[in-house]
Amino acid sequence: MVVSALRNDGARDEVALGAALDLLQERFGSRFTRGLEIRRQHANTTTWLPNEPADAVVFAASTEEVSEIVKICAAHRVPIIPFGTGTSLEGHVNAPKGGVSIDLSQMNKIVAVHAEDLDCTVEAGVTRIQLNNFIRDQGLFFPIDPGADASLGGMAATRASGTNAVRYGTMRENVVRLTAVMADGSIVRTGSRAKKSSAGYDLTRLLVGSEGTLGIITEVTVRLHGLPESVAAGVCSFPTVEDACNAAILTIQSGIPIARIELGDAMMIRATNEFAKLGLPETPHLFLEFHGSPASVAEQAEQFAAIAQEFNGGEFASATRPEDRTKLWQARHDSYFAVKGLRPGDTIQSVSTDVCVPISRLAECVTETSADIAANGLIGPVVGHVGDGNFHTQLLIDVTNPEEIAKAEAVISRMNERAIALDGTCTGEHGVGQGKRKYLVKEHGHGLDIMRVIKGALDPLGILNPGKILPDA
Amino acid sequence: MVVSALRNDGARDEVALGAALDLLQERFGSRFTRGLEIRRQHANTTTWLPNEPADAVVFAASTEEVSEIVKICAAHRVPIIPFGTGTSLEGHVNAPKGGVSIDLSQMNKIVAVHAEDLDCTVEAGVTRIQLNNFIRDQGLFFPIDPGADASLGGMAATRASGTNAVRYGTMRENVVRLTAVMADGSIVRTGSRAKKSSAGYDLTRLLVGSEGTLGIITEVTVRLHGLPESVAAGVCSFPTVEDACNAAILTIQSGIPIARIELGDAMMIRATNEFAKLGLPETPHLFLEFHGSPASVAEQAEQFAAIAQEFNGGEFASATRPEDRTKLWQARHDSYFAVKGLRPGDTIQSVSTDVCVPISRLAECVTETSADIAANGLIGPVVGHVGDGNFHTQLLIDVTNPEEIAKAEAVISRMNERAIALDGTCTGEHGVGQGKRKYLVKEHGHGLDIMRVIKGALDPLGILNPGKILPDA
């Protein structure tokens, strides 16, 4: 008989929950806790969404242990929330229905590096910086950089990307295969290490981006890349966002294999000027990075310089020495804290939005969004991975001011709907979590029904990270 | 009430089937046929698998018409087999349980080209050559080239690729979004035109490669690329398959953005020498293509030449003028017919295998496979997309000789299992269809159970292309 902590009427059965927690406590001892502090650390900590802790946290050490935990939870219908580093931005790790948070950070072994095949297999808790430190000596690197030192399992679960997705792709393109624990505790290893395959349904990519709602990713095999022989950085000012976007479009269209192409708007530049005394012209800028042989990098930089001129770009400065590159990119690197400096205060929270549109609609989307922010008296500079049509505004909101929160929510809502109306998405790389669920109705239409059918088939008890991705019916 | 042509006991209910066909005939008039000749043309024609025609063929002209057909079929539980150009190799278009073949070739409109976004939307029946002819004037091309002039819908459904996947990816990476008719006749449009998204389950990639068993793809949006400014072709001989593979591995590892890198083994070269009087040394060869700026292409060719020398390569000839490039690649272009010439005869069929392994295991897999073919007295030269670890043998089989067929089947079986044991796949790009179903048990293990759950949830009546991908339970 299945006893159920998650009742169909929405109420909790504390007896069933208690029974499951007792079993977990007995099995995992000191790696199990009901302490509030730990539980709060394992719930949302990074945005204005409320912190909703699970009833307990278990630290798992292997795929088999995760399977054991899931089997106990499934037998008592206890919700399960996978936890990597807790750096997600949309409440992915909250436990709105309680349950058990499974912390995977102790699963941090690098299982195998296949340098000849340019791939490696790691446990879900390995972070990207840990991996890059490990493989650097072999002349290899893992390119995906979402900013935070996130775990590879979490990055796969949220389909993360970042500044150099324009060249190297996102987790969608870079996860070769994975191991996951499904809702019944069974363990599946998807795909193979072959670079391509036509052998049946793409379970790997079904699980990538499923945010722990279809299975718990416990191991991933990811693609690696050879460290580029030469790297050049560059920066260029433009009179308008539109000029900067047009330069980005032509760069991509010309087939320049640009590694990064980042937009900062005038307000972002002003913030970094104040923060780091930079003296940049306070207009939109593009920050660029080129990877390749020395000759190819030089050629790319030259080609970009010509494109920039076509779109009224200022002087294009580029450099290949690491210290010079850092200087050119300083404004971009500092942007998060620099922007926070625009409005200091304990009650001011930085809220990051994340839309992605076809690149031809990018200037329009950025410009309208910035105008909306200004019209509402809010502060929200723009940084963007413009090669992909993806940009963020960093809204600085006084979270003690309900009127300001309402204004910000309305601005964000219009921004997401604007992106969807422009054939884009309400989230380029942050994921849905709790925060973006309501926008999926408009974005996916009937696709959302199909997602629900898949969810119902693979997690019939609804215990895997409930309250995420799919809006309440 | 659902009447059912596909009974649970496996028998056919001719009354239910007849009722559905009458409705289709009435609705589609001359675009509906029960004629045997047309039905046979719409079943498997490309391999030694038997031709299993559907009971009728309907030529659909729009997504809405496909939806109407599916609704009629669903109401009578009649199997549906989507048909593009009929160039698949594993019996994908056969109708082992009868039913209705939906021919999508009249859905051949190019719906929209977004040159700035490097994507375009086409109906499923548009072929890759048609598309490339249409977009060439805009300086764009669609890179995926499976050899045959297949339809984009069919290529998406089988997750096709080909010679330049090493640089541009497969249909997995190049389908941006798609429209599909689901098993209940509902129409879904997956994803958006944003280059990346973290907004929920990846329905696009679930349908890509699902071979019409989860939905019928009626429209696809695919990525385009700028025509390279310069193209260079090259060819180089190697003493052994291992040397050639090692040169390919180092080329990839060095980050040379090679556009094509094809292996032909000694027997393939001998065949083309005889076919076209070429006079190449009869040892393994690599055929290469480089895309980029003139300077980049020259640099790539130089870098490859150095690598080839390291692995005992012969003289490396390269050229950029179209007519010279064609000459260098002639052996590769001619290989299919040249190999057929090794064993002429009306009863001799050419059977193409298709495994893909991690590139580090490629030489081993090719060498053992070739030895097995030789030990069984069969003829089967090797061509391979070696940058991806993917290769084909083209077995020449006398299909009137049961003993020879049995030997060939055993060789193919061992080849597929060898690839799976080497962490690879039984199909790199041809798909599963009927022919590869049995290998999925070993390749996917528990993953196959999960595929069955998904299939059961999305097609509960089992009417979408039955008898494909999933082995009989």
Short mmCIF file of N, CA, C and O in Angstrom, two decimals, chain A residues 115-117 158-159 161 172 177 186-188 192-203 205-206 213-214 223 253 293 295 299 356 358-360 388 390 423-425 427-429 431-432 443-444 446-447 450-451 453-455 457, chain B residues 115-117 158-159 161 172 177 186-188 192-203 205-206 213-214 223 253 293 295 299 356 358-360 388 390 423-425 427-429 431-432 443-444 446-447 450-451 453-455 457 469:
data_model
loop_
_atom_site.label_atom_id
_atom_site.label_comp_id
_atom_site.label_asym_id
_atom_site.label_seq_id
_atom_site.Cartn_x
_atom_site.Cartn_y
_atom_site.Cartn_z
N ALA A 115 40.17 12.45 -23.27
CA ALA A 115 40.73 13.60 -24.00
C ALA A 115 40.62 13.41 -25.51
O ALA A 115 40.30 14.35 -26.23
N GLU A 116 40.85 12.19 -26.00
CA GLU A 116 40.79 11.96 -27.45
C GLU A 116 39.40 12.20 -28.00
O GLU A 116 39.23 12.60 -29.15
N ASP A 117 38.41 11.90 -27.18
CA ASP A 117 37.02 12.07 -27.64
C ASP A 117 36.45 13.43 -27.26
O ASP A 117 35.30 13.71 -27.56
N THR A 158 18.77 22.81 -15.69
CA THR A 158 18.13 24.08 -16.08
C THR A 158 18.49 24.50 -17.51
O THR A 158 18.13 25.58 -17.94
N ARG A 159 19.19 23.66 -18.23
CA ARG A 159 19.63 23.97 -19.61
C ARG A 159 20.37 25.32 -19.62
O ARG A 159 20.06 26.23 -20.40
N SER A 161 23.37 28.26 -19.87
CA SER A 161 24.37 28.62 -20.87
C SER A 161 25.18 29.80 -20.35
O SER A 161 25.73 29.70 -19.27
N ARG A 172 22.18 22.14 -23.76
CA ARG A 172 21.46 21.32 -24.74
C ARG A 172 22.43 20.66 -25.72
O ARG A 172 22.31 19.47 -26.01
N ARG A 177 25.52 12.56 -22.72
CA ARG A 177 24.64 11.54 -22.13
C ARG A 177 24.52 11.85 -20.65
O ARG A 177 25.27 12.67 -20.11
N SER A 186 14.11 4.00 -10.25
CA SER A 186 14.93 3.28 -11.23
C SER A 186 16.00 4.21 -11.78
O SER A 186 15.84 5.45 -11.78
N ILE A 187 17.10 3.59 -12.24
CA ILE A 187 18.24 4.37 -12.73
C ILE A 187 18.34 4.20 -14.24
O ILE A 187 18.32 3.08 -14.74
N VAL A 188 18.44 5.30 -14.96
CA VAL A 188 18.57 5.21 -16.41
C VAL A 188 19.83 5.93 -16.85
O VAL A 188 20.21 6.95 -16.28
N SER A 192 24.59 7.40 -25.58
CA SER A 192 25.90 6.74 -25.60
C SER A 192 26.94 7.84 -25.67
O SER A 192 26.60 9.01 -25.61
N ARG A 193 28.21 7.47 -25.82
CA ARG A 193 29.23 8.50 -26.00
C ARG A 193 29.48 8.84 -27.47
O ARG A 193 30.36 9.63 -27.79
N ALA A 194 28.71 8.23 -28.36
CA ALA A 194 28.84 8.59 -29.77
C ALA A 194 28.45 10.05 -29.96
O ALA A 194 27.54 10.53 -29.29
N LYS A 195 29.14 10.74 -30.88
CA LYS A 195 28.86 12.16 -31.05
C LYS A 195 27.49 12.40 -31.65
O LYS A 195 26.90 13.47 -31.49
N LYS A 196 26.99 11.43 -32.38
CA LYS A 196 25.64 11.57 -32.92
C LYS A 196 24.98 10.20 -32.95
O LYS A 196 25.66 9.18 -32.95
N SER A 197 23.68 10.18 -32.97
CA SER A 197 22.95 8.93 -32.96
C SER A 197 21.53 9.18 -33.45
O SER A 197 20.96 10.24 -33.20
N SER A 198 20.97 8.19 -34.14
CA SER A 198 19.56 8.25 -34.53
C SER A 198 18.79 7.11 -33.90
O SER A 198 17.79 6.66 -34.44
N ALA A 199 19.27 6.64 -32.75
CA ALA A 199 18.72 5.44 -32.15
C ALA A 199 17.61 5.74 -31.14
O ALA A 199 17.78 5.55 -29.94
N GLY A 200 16.48 6.20 -31.62
CA GLY A 200 15.32 6.33 -30.74
C GLY A 200 15.16 7.70 -30.13
O GLY A 200 15.82 8.67 -30.53
N TYR A 201 14.25 7.79 -29.16
CA TYR A 201 13.89 9.09 -28.58
C TYR A 201 15.07 9.68 -27.80
O TYR A 201 15.81 8.97 -27.14
N ASP A 202 15.16 11.01 -27.87
CA ASP A 202 16.29 11.72 -27.30
C ASP A 202 16.04 11.98 -25.81
O ASP A 202 15.71 13.10 -25.40
N LEU A 203 16.22 10.94 -25.00
CA LEU A 203 15.95 11.07 -23.56
C LEU A 203 16.91 12.07 -22.91
O LEU A 203 16.56 12.73 -21.93
N ARG A 205 18.05 14.90 -24.09
CA ARG A 205 17.56 16.28 -24.21
C ARG A 205 16.17 16.46 -23.59
O ARG A 205 15.76 17.57 -23.29
N LEU A 206 15.47 15.35 -23.36
CA LEU A 206 14.21 15.49 -22.62
C LEU A 206 14.51 15.82 -21.15
O LEU A 206 13.81 16.62 -20.52
N THR A 213 12.01 17.70 -12.64
CA THR A 213 10.59 17.33 -12.59
C THR A 213 10.30 16.00 -13.29
O THR A 213 9.21 15.46 -13.16
N LEU A 214 11.27 15.49 -14.05
CA LEU A 214 11.09 14.20 -14.73
C LEU A 214 12.05 13.13 -14.22
O LEU A 214 11.81 11.93 -14.39
N ARG A 223 30.67 17.57 -23.36
CA ARG A 223 31.70 17.82 -24.37
C ARG A 223 32.74 18.77 -23.84
O ARG A 223 32.42 19.75 -23.17
N GLN A 253 26.21 36.78 -39.07
CA GLN A 253 25.88 36.45 -40.45
C GLN A 253 27.12 36.24 -41.30
O GLN A 253 27.12 35.44 -42.22
N SER A 293 43.58 30.39 -33.81
CA SER A 293 45.02 30.54 -33.99
C SER A 293 45.31 32.04 -33.97
O SER A 293 44.41 32.86 -34.17
N ALA A 295 46.65 33.90 -36.15
CA ALA A 295 46.28 34.53 -37.42
C ALA A 295 44.76 34.66 -37.52
O ALA A 295 44.24 35.70 -37.94
N GLU A 299 42.51 38.05 -37.72
CA GLU A 299 41.60 38.26 -38.85
C GLU A 299 40.17 38.55 -38.36
O GLU A 299 39.49 39.44 -38.87
N CYS A 356 14.88 35.93 -24.49
CA CYS A 356 15.69 35.65 -25.67
C CYS A 356 14.77 35.72 -26.89
O CYS A 356 13.69 35.12 -26.89
N PRO A 358 14.61 36.22 -31.49
CA PRO A 358 15.42 36.16 -32.72
C PRO A 358 16.25 37.44 -32.80
O PRO A 358 15.75 38.53 -32.49
N ILE A 359 17.48 37.32 -33.22
CA ILE A 359 18.41 38.44 -33.14
C ILE A 359 17.90 39.66 -33.91
O ILE A 359 18.15 40.80 -33.51
N SER A 360 17.11 39.45 -34.96
CA SER A 360 16.60 40.58 -35.74
C SER A 360 15.61 41.42 -34.93
O SER A 360 15.34 42.56 -35.27
N ASP A 388 23.22 35.58 -29.30
CA ASP A 388 22.11 34.63 -29.21
C ASP A 388 20.75 35.32 -29.11
O ASP A 388 19.73 34.65 -28.99
N ASN A 390 19.80 37.02 -26.52
CA ASN A 390 19.43 36.85 -25.11
C ASN A 390 19.90 38.07 -24.31
O ASN A 390 21.02 38.51 -24.48
N ASP A 423 8.36 36.11 -31.17
CA ASP A 423 8.81 34.78 -31.58
C ASP A 423 9.95 34.29 -30.69
O ASP A 423 10.75 33.45 -31.11
N GLY A 424 10.01 34.81 -29.46
CA GLY A 424 11.09 34.43 -28.56
C GLY A 424 10.57 33.70 -27.34
O GLY A 424 9.46 33.14 -27.36
N THR A 425 11.36 33.72 -26.28
CA THR A 425 11.07 32.93 -25.10
C THR A 425 11.20 33.78 -23.83
O THR A 425 12.00 34.73 -23.79
N THR A 427 12.47 32.77 -21.15
CA THR A 427 13.73 32.47 -20.47
C THR A 427 14.74 31.84 -21.41
O THR A 427 14.53 30.75 -21.94
N GLY A 428 15.82 32.57 -21.63
CA GLY A 428 16.88 32.08 -22.49
C GLY A 428 17.78 31.07 -21.81
O GLY A 428 18.28 30.14 -22.44
N GLU A 429 17.97 31.24 -20.47
CA GLU A 429 18.95 30.39 -19.80
C GLU A 429 18.71 30.23 -18.30
O GLU A 429 19.36 29.40 -17.68
N GLY A 431 15.81 29.37 -16.79
CA GLY A 431 14.84 28.33 -16.50
C GLY A 431 13.53 28.88 -15.98
O GLY A 431 13.37 30.10 -15.79
N VAL A 432 12.59 27.97 -15.74
CA VAL A 432 11.22 28.35 -15.39
C VAL A 432 11.03 28.40 -13.87
O VAL A 432 10.55 29.40 -13.34
N GLU A 443 3.55 30.94 -24.18
CA GLU A 443 4.71 30.55 -24.99
C GLU A 443 4.50 29.22 -25.70
O GLU A 443 4.91 29.04 -26.84
N HIS A 444 3.88 28.25 -25.02
CA HIS A 444 3.82 26.90 -25.59
C HIS A 444 2.44 26.48 -26.07
O HIS A 444 2.33 25.51 -26.81
N HIS A 446 -0.58 24.55 -26.88
CA HIS A 446 -0.88 23.12 -26.75
C HIS A 446 0.36 22.31 -26.32
O HIS A 446 0.23 21.22 -25.75
N GLY A 447 1.54 22.85 -26.59
CA GLY A 447 2.75 22.16 -26.15
C GLY A 447 2.76 21.92 -24.65
O GLY A 447 3.30 20.92 -24.16
N ILE A 450 1.07 18.77 -23.82
CA ILE A 450 1.91 17.61 -24.12
C ILE A 450 2.96 17.45 -23.01
O ILE A 450 3.25 16.33 -22.58
N MET A 451 3.49 18.56 -22.53
CA MET A 451 4.43 18.48 -21.40
C MET A 451 3.74 17.85 -20.19
O MET A 451 4.33 17.04 -19.47
N VAL A 453 1.28 15.70 -20.21
CA VAL A 453 1.10 14.27 -20.46
C VAL A 453 2.41 13.52 -20.15
O VAL A 453 2.42 12.48 -19.50
N ILE A 454 3.52 14.10 -20.60
CA ILE A 454 4.82 13.46 -20.36
C ILE A 454 5.11 13.43 -18.85
O ILE A 454 5.53 12.39 -18.31
N LYS A 455 4.86 14.55 -18.20
CA LYS A 455 5.07 14.60 -16.74
C LYS A 455 4.20 13.54 -16.04
O LYS A 455 4.67 12.80 -15.17
N ALA A 457 3.04 10.80 -17.20
CA ALA A 457 3.45 9.43 -17.51
C ALA A 457 4.72 9.05 -16.76
O ALA A 457 4.87 7.91 -16.30
N ALA B 115 16.62 35.88 -43.08
CA ALA B 115 18.06 35.90 -43.35
C ALA B 115 18.84 36.48 -42.17
O ALA B 115 19.91 35.98 -41.80
N GLU B 116 18.29 37.51 -41.52
CA GLU B 116 19.01 38.13 -40.40
C GLU B 116 19.17 37.17 -39.23
O GLU B 116 20.12 37.25 -38.47
N ASP B 117 18.17 36.31 -39.08
CA ASP B 117 18.22 35.37 -37.96
C ASP B 117 18.86 34.04 -38.35
O ASP B 117 18.97 33.13 -37.52
N THR B 158 14.04 11.43 -38.81
CA THR B 158 15.06 10.40 -38.61
C THR B 158 16.35 10.95 -37.99
O THR B 158 17.33 10.23 -37.87
N ARG B 159 16.34 12.21 -37.62
CA ARG B 159 17.54 12.85 -37.05
C ARG B 159 18.74 12.64 -37.99
O ARG B 159 19.81 12.18 -37.58
N SER B 161 21.85 13.27 -40.75
CA SER B 161 23.00 14.17 -40.82
C SER B 161 23.74 13.92 -42.13
O SER B 161 23.13 13.97 -43.18
N ARG B 172 19.45 17.28 -35.10
CA ARG B 172 19.26 17.57 -33.68
C ARG B 172 19.63 19.02 -33.36
O ARG B 172 18.91 19.71 -32.64
N ARG B 177 12.56 24.80 -34.39
CA ARG B 177 11.22 24.50 -33.88
C ARG B 177 10.51 23.68 -34.95
O ARG B 177 10.97 23.59 -36.08
N SER B 186 -4.45 16.66 -32.82
CA SER B 186 -4.17 18.03 -32.38
C SER B 186 -2.86 18.50 -33.01
O SER B 186 -1.99 17.70 -33.36
N ILE B 187 -2.76 19.82 -33.14
CA ILE B 187 -1.58 20.41 -33.79
C ILE B 187 -0.74 21.13 -32.74
O ILE B 187 -1.27 21.93 -31.97
N VAL B 188 0.54 20.84 -32.71
CA VAL B 188 1.40 21.51 -31.75
C VAL B 188 2.54 22.22 -32.49
O VAL B 188 3.05 21.70 -33.50
N SER B 192 10.31 28.08 -29.96
CA SER B 192 10.14 29.41 -30.51
C SER B 192 11.28 29.59 -31.51
O SER B 192 12.02 28.66 -31.78
N ARG B 193 11.41 30.80 -32.06
CA ARG B 193 12.55 31.02 -32.95
C ARG B 193 13.77 31.56 -32.20
O ARG B 193 14.79 31.88 -32.81
N ALA B 194 13.68 31.67 -30.89
CA ALA B 194 14.86 32.08 -30.11
C ALA B 194 15.95 31.02 -30.28
O ALA B 194 15.66 29.82 -30.33
N LYS B 195 17.20 31.47 -30.33
CA LYS B 195 18.30 30.51 -30.55
C LYS B 195 18.48 29.58 -29.37
O LYS B 195 19.00 28.48 -29.50
N LYS B 196 18.12 30.02 -28.20
CA LYS B 196 18.20 29.17 -27.03
C LYS B 196 17.03 29.46 -26.11
O LYS B 196 16.45 30.56 -26.17
N SER B 197 16.69 28.51 -25.28
CA SER B 197 15.57 28.69 -24.37
C SER B 197 15.70 27.67 -23.25
O SER B 197 16.18 26.56 -23.45
N SER B 198 15.26 28.08 -22.07
CA SER B 198 15.18 27.14 -20.94
C SER B 198 13.74 26.99 -20.48
O SER B 198 13.49 26.68 -19.32
N ALA B 199 12.81 27.18 -21.41
CA ALA B 199 11.40 27.24 -21.02
C ALA B 199 10.71 25.88 -21.14
O ALA B 199 9.88 25.68 -22.02
N GLY B 200 11.06 24.96 -20.28
CA GLY B 200 10.31 23.71 -20.22
C GLY B 200 10.91 22.58 -21.04
O GLY B 200 12.04 22.67 -21.53
N TYR B 201 10.13 21.50 -21.19
CA TYR B 201 10.63 20.29 -21.83
C TYR B 201 10.90 20.54 -23.32
O TYR B 201 10.16 21.26 -23.98
N ASP B 202 11.93 19.90 -23.81
CA ASP B 202 12.40 20.12 -25.18
C ASP B 202 11.61 19.24 -26.14
O ASP B 202 12.09 18.21 -26.62
N LEU B 203 10.38 19.67 -26.44
CA LEU B 203 9.52 18.87 -27.32
C LEU B 203 10.09 18.79 -28.73
O LEU B 203 9.89 17.79 -29.43
N ARG B 205 13.22 18.44 -29.65
CA ARG B 205 14.17 17.35 -29.75
C ARG B 205 13.56 16.00 -29.38
O ARG B 205 14.09 14.95 -29.73
N LEU B 206 12.44 16.01 -28.71
CA LEU B 206 11.74 14.73 -28.51
C LEU B 206 11.15 14.24 -29.82
O LEU B 206 11.18 13.04 -30.12
N THR B 213 6.61 8.22 -34.86
CA THR B 213 5.93 7.35 -33.88
C THR B 213 5.31 8.16 -32.73
O THR B 213 4.55 7.61 -31.94
N LEU B 214 5.65 9.45 -32.61
CA LEU B 214 5.08 10.29 -31.55
C LEU B 214 4.22 11.42 -32.12
O LEU B 214 3.38 11.98 -31.42
N ARG B 223 18.01 25.99 -38.99
CA ARG B 223 19.08 26.99 -39.02
C ARG B 223 19.73 27.03 -40.39
O ARG B 223 19.96 26.00 -41.01
N GLN B 253 40.82 17.51 -32.38
CA GLN B 253 41.36 17.98 -31.10
C GLN B 253 42.05 19.33 -31.21
O GLN B 253 42.04 20.11 -30.27
N SER B 293 37.34 32.08 -44.47
CA SER B 293 37.93 33.13 -45.29
C SER B 293 39.10 32.49 -46.05
O SER B 293 39.59 31.43 -45.67
N ALA B 295 42.16 33.22 -46.04
CA ALA B 295 43.32 33.04 -45.17
C ALA B 295 43.09 31.87 -44.21
O ALA B 295 43.98 31.05 -43.97
N GLU B 299 45.15 28.36 -43.90
CA GLU B 299 45.77 27.99 -42.64
C GLU B 299 45.30 26.58 -42.20
O GLU B 299 46.09 25.76 -41.75
N CYS B 356 28.19 4.35 -35.10
CA CYS B 356 28.92 5.55 -34.68
C CYS B 356 29.50 5.28 -33.30
O CYS B 356 28.78 4.81 -32.40
N PRO B 358 32.69 6.56 -30.17
CA PRO B 358 33.63 7.63 -29.81
C PRO B 358 34.84 7.55 -30.74
O PRO B 358 35.31 6.45 -31.05
N ILE B 359 35.33 8.67 -31.17
CA ILE B 359 36.35 8.70 -32.22
C ILE B 359 37.60 7.91 -31.81
O ILE B 359 38.26 7.31 -32.65
N SER B 360 37.89 7.84 -30.52
CA SER B 360 39.07 7.08 -30.06
C SER B 360 38.92 5.59 -30.32
O SER B 360 39.90 4.86 -30.33
N ASP B 388 33.09 12.46 -36.85
CA ASP B 388 32.05 12.15 -35.86
C ASP B 388 32.15 10.73 -35.32
O ASP B 388 31.31 10.31 -34.52
N ASN B 390 31.54 8.13 -37.14
CA ASN B 390 30.44 7.44 -37.82
C ASN B 390 30.96 6.79 -39.11
O ASN B 390 31.68 7.42 -39.87
N ASP B 423 30.80 1.87 -26.47
CA ASP B 423 30.17 3.12 -25.99
C ASP B 423 29.54 3.90 -27.13
O ASP B 423 29.37 5.11 -27.03
N GLY B 424 29.21 3.20 -28.21
CA GLY B 424 28.64 3.88 -29.36
C GLY B 424 27.20 3.46 -29.61
O GLY B 424 26.51 2.98 -28.70
N THR B 425 26.77 3.66 -30.85
CA THR B 425 25.37 3.44 -31.21
C THR B 425 25.25 2.60 -32.48
O THR B 425 26.14 2.65 -33.33
N THR B 427 23.16 3.14 -34.75
CA THR B 427 22.84 3.99 -35.89
C THR B 427 23.24 5.44 -35.64
O THR B 427 22.73 6.09 -34.73
N GLY B 428 24.16 5.92 -36.45
CA GLY B 428 24.63 7.29 -36.32
C GLY B 428 23.69 8.28 -36.99
O GLY B 428 23.56 9.42 -36.54
N GLU B 429 23.03 7.82 -38.09
CA GLU B 429 22.24 8.79 -38.85
C GLU B 429 21.12 8.17 -39.69
O GLU B 429 20.28 8.90 -40.20
N GLY B 431 18.81 5.93 -38.62
CA GLY B 431 17.60 5.70 -37.84
C GLY B 431 17.35 4.23 -37.58
O GLY B 431 18.08 3.35 -38.05
N VAL B 432 16.29 3.97 -36.83
CA VAL B 432 15.99 2.62 -36.35
C VAL B 432 15.04 1.90 -37.29
O VAL B 432 15.32 0.77 -37.73
N GLU B 443 21.39 -1.31 -26.45
CA GLU B 443 21.90 0.06 -26.46
C GLU B 443 21.29 0.92 -25.36
O GLU B 443 21.98 1.74 -24.74
N HIS B 444 20.00 0.76 -25.09
CA HIS B 444 19.34 1.68 -24.16
C HIS B 444 18.97 1.08 -22.81
O HIS B 444 18.69 1.84 -21.88
N HIS B 446 17.27 0.22 -19.66
CA HIS B 446 16.05 0.76 -19.05
C HIS B 446 15.51 1.97 -19.80
O HIS B 446 14.31 2.28 -19.73
N GLY B 447 16.38 2.65 -20.56
CA GLY B 447 15.93 3.78 -21.37
C GLY B 447 14.81 3.37 -22.31
O GLY B 447 13.91 4.17 -22.62
N ILE B 450 11.52 3.60 -20.68
CA ILE B 450 11.06 4.99 -20.59
C ILE B 450 10.52 5.46 -21.94
O ILE B 450 9.50 6.14 -22.01
N MET B 451 11.20 5.04 -23.01
CA MET B 451 10.67 5.38 -24.36
C MET B 451 9.27 4.78 -24.54
O MET B 451 8.38 5.42 -25.10
N VAL B 453 7.06 4.18 -22.21
CA VAL B 453 6.11 4.96 -21.41
C VAL B 453 5.71 6.23 -22.15
O VAL B 453 4.52 6.59 -22.22
N ILE B 454 6.70 6.89 -22.74
CA ILE B 454 6.41 8.12 -23.49
C ILE B 454 5.52 7.80 -24.69
O ILE B 454 4.53 8.50 -24.95
N LYS B 455 5.87 6.75 -25.41
CA LYS B 455 5.07 6.34 -26.57
C LYS B 455 3.62 6.03 -26.13
O LYS B 455 2.66 6.49 -26.76
N ALA B 457 2.01 7.14 -23.59
CA ALA B 457 1.30 8.33 -23.13
C ALA B 457 0.88 9.22 -24.30
O ALA B 457 -0.20 9.79 -24.30
N ILE B 469 10.99 1.74 -34.42
CA ILE B 469 11.81 2.12 -33.25
C ILE B 469 11.70 1.09 -32.12
O ILE B 469 12.67 0.42 -31.80
#
